[in-house]
Coordinates of C-alpha atoms in Angstrom, one line a residue:
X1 CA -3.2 -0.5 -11.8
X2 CA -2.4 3.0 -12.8
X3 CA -5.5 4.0 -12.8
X4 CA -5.8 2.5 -9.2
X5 CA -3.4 4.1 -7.8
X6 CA -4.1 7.5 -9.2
X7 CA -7.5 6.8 -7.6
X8 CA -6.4 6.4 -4.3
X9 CA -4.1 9.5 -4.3
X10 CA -6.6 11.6 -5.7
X11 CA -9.6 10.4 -3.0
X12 CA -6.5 11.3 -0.4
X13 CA -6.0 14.7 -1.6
X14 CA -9.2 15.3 -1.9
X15 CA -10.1 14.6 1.8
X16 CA -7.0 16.4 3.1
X17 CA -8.3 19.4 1.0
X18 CA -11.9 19.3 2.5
X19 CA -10.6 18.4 5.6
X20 CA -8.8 21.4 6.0
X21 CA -11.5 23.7 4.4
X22 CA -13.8 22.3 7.0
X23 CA -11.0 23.5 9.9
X24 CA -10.5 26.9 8.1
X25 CA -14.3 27.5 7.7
X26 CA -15.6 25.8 11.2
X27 CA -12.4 25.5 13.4
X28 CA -13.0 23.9 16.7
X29 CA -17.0 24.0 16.4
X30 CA -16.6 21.7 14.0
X31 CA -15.6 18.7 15.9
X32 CA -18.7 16.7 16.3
X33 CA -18.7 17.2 12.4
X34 CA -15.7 15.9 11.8
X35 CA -15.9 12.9 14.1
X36 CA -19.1 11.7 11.9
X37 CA -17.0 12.4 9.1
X38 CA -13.9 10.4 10.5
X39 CA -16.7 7.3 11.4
X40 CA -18.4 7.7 7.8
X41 CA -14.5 7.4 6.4
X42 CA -13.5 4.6 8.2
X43 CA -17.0 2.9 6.9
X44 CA -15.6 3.7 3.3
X45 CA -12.3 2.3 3.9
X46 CA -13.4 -1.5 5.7
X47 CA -15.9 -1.7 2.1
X48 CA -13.1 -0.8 -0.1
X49 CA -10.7 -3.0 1.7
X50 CA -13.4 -6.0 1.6
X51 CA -14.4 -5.1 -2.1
X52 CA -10.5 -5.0 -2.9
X53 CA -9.9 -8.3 -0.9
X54 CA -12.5 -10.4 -2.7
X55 CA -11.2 -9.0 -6.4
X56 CA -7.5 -10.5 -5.4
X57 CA -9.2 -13.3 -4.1
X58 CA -10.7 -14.3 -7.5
X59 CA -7.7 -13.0 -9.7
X60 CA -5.6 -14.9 -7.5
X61 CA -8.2 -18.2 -8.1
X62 CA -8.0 -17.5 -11.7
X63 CA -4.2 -17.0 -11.8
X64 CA -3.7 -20.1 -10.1
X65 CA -6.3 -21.8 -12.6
X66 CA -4.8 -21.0 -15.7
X67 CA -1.3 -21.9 -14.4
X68 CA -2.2 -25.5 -13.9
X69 CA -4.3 -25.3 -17.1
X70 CA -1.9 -27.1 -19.5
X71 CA -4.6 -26.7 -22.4
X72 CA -4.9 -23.2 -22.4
X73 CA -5.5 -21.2 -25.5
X74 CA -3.0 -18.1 -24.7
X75 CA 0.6 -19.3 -26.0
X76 CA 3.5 -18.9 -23.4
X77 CA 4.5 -15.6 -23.9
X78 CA 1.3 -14.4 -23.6
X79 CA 0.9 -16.0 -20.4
X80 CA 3.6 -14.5 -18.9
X81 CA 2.7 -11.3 -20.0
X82 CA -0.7 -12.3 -18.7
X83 CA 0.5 -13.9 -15.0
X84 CA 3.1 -11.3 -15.0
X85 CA 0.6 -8.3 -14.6
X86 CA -2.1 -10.7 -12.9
X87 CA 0.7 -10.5 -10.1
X88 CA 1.0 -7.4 -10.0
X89 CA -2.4 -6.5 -9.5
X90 CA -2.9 -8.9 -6.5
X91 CA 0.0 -7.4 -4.9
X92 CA -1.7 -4.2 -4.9
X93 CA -5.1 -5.2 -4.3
X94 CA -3.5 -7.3 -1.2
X95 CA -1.4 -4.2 0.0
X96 CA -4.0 -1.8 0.3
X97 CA -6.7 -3.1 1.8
X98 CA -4.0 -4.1 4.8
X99 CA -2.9 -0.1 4.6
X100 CA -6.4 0.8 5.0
X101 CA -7.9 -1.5 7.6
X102 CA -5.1 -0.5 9.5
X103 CA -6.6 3.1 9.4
X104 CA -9.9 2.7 9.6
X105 CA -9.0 0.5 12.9
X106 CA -7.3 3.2 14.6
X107 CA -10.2 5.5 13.7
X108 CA -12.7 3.3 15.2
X109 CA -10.2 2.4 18.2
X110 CA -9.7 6.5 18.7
X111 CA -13.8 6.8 18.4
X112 CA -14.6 3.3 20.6
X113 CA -18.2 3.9 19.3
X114 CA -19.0 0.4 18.2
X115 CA -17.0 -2.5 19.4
X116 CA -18.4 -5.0 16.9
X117 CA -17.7 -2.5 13.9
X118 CA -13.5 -2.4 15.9
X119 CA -13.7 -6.0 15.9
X120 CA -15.0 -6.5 12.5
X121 CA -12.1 -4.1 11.4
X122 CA -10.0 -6.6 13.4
X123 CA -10.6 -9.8 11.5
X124 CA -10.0 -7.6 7.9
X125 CA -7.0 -6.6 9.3
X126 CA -5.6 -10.4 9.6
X127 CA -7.6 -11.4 7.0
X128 CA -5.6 -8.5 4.7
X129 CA -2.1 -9.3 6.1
X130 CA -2.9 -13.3 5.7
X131 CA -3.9 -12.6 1.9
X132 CA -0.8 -10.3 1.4
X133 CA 1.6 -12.9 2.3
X134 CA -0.3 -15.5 0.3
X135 CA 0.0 -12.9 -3.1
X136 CA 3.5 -13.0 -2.1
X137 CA 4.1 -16.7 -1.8
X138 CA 2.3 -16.6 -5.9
X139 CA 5.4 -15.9 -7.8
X140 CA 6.9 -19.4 -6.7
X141 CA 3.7 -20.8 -8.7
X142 CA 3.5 -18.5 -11.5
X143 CA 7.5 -19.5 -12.0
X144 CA 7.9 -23.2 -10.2
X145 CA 11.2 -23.9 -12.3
X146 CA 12.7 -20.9 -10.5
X147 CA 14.4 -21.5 -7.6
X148 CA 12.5 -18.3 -5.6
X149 CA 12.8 -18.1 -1.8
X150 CA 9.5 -18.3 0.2
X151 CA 8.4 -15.3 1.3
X152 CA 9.2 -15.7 4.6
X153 CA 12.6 -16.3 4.2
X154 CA 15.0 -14.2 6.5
X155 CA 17.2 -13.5 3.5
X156 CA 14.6 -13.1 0.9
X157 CA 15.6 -10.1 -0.8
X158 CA 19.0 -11.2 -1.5
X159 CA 17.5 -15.0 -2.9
X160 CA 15.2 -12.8 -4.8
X161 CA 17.8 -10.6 -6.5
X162 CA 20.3 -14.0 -6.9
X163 CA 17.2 -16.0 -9.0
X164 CA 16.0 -12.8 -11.6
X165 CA 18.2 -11.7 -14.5
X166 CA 19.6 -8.7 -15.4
X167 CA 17.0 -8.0 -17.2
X168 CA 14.1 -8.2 -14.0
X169 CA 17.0 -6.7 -11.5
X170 CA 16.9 -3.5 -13.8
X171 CA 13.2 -3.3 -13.9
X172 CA 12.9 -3.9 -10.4
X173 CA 15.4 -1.4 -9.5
X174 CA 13.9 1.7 -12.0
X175 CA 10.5 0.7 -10.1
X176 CA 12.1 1.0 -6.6
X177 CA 13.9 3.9 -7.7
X178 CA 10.9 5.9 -8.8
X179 CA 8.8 5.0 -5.9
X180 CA 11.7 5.7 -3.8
X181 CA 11.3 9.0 -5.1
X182 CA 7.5 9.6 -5.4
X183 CA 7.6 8.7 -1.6
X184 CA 9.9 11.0 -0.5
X185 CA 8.4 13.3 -2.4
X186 CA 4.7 12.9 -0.9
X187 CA 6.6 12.7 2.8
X188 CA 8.0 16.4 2.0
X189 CA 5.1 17.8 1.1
X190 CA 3.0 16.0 4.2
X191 CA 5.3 18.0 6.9
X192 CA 4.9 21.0 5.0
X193 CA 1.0 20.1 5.1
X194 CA 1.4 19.1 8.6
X195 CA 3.2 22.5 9.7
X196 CA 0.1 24.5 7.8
X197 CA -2.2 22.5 9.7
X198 CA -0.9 23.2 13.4
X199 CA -1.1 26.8 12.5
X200 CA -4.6 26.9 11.0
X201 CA -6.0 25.0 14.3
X202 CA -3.9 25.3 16.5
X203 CA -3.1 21.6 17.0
X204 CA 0.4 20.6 16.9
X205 CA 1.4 18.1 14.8
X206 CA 5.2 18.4 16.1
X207 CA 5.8 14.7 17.1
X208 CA 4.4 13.5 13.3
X209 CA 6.4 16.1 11.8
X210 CA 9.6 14.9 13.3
X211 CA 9.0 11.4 13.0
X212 CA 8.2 11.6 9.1
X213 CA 11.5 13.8 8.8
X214 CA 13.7 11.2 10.8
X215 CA 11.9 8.8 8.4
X216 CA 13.1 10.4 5.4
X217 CA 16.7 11.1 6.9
X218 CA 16.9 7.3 7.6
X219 CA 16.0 6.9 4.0
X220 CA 18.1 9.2 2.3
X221 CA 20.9 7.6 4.6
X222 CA 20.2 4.2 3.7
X223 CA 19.9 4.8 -0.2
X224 CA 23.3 6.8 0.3
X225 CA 24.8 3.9 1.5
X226 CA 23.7 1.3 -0.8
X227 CA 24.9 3.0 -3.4
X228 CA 27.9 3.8 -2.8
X229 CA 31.2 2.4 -4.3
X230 CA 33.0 -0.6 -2.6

């Protein structure tokens, strides 16, 4: 998963950088380029969201397998070492895809150059958010004797944090807390991105700027307050 995820922030650098050498080197001539480069992107994103969707698909089948498999040859705690982790990566291999049909829909919608291709992207997008809350609903059969809320319970998060143990509360907390962190982190350095951008070609990107900084004010306020002493 690590390596996953170090994956996807590397290809995202990676076009940012080349995106922006093409501006500095190009500029506005560049546009027809960069269009065919947007359409080629949103091509990569619907095969890596489809690729991503049918790997959770089988893990999940697998998962699912092996938990009603009462003669498997792993002992218990290997299993939940196993189911734990298996869990893990369908949530991840759920969430993306969603994050980037999502993208590579509003590319296509922007570029309106093929309306099967936008309604292809439109099925993946339901098809990602459907499989994402069905990765979620997994954790009440990887622990049935747990009495977990369904996920689309109005007070889920509280139900969720009443059925773990200290123990899964402190993990889950030092995971929120560092990616509490990494995102605010990654948000900073996108306005200051951003602001470089608008100068270099001439585009503003004043109304993203402001509504990533309200984002992380909202943020900071909210952690603020849930933190605080009653």
């Amino acid at each position: 998963m690590k390596f996953l995820l170090k994956m996807l922030l590397y290809a995202a650098i990676g076009f940012a950088a080349g995106y922006l050498t093409l501006e500095l080197l190009y500029g506005r001539n560049s546009e027809g380029l960069l269009e065919t480069i947007y359409f080629w992107l949103s091509i990569v994103m619907i095969v890596l969201a489809a690729a991503l969707l049918v790997y959770a698909f089988i893990r999940r089948k697998k998962l699912i397998k092996l938990t009603n498999d009462k003669n498997r040859t792993m002992n218990e705690d290997d299993f939940d070492v196993y189911s734990y982790n298996a869990f893990n990566i369908i949530t991840v291999t759920t969430a993306v895809p969603l994050v980037l049909s999502l993208i590579a829909l509003a590319i296509q919608t922007m570029a309106a150059e093929n309306p099967w291709l936008v309604g292809f992207t439109i099925i993946l997008l339901f098809i990602s958010g459907f499989m994402n809350l069905q990765a979620s609903a997994l954790i009440n059969i990887i622990y049935p004797d747990k009495d977990l809320p369904e996920p689309g319970d109005k007070k889920y998060n509280q139900k969720l944090l009443a059925a773990s143990d200290e123990g899964e509360i402190f993990i889950m907390a030092k995971a929120l807390y560092r990616s509490w962190t990494l995102t605010s982190t990654m948000l900073f350095f996108a306005i200051i991105f951003m602001i470089f951008y608008s100068f270099i070609t001439e585009e503003s990107q004043i109304f993203s700027i402001v509504i990533i900084g309200f984002i992380m004010i909202i943020s900071q306020l909210k952690y603020a307050y849930e933190i605080r002493e009653k």
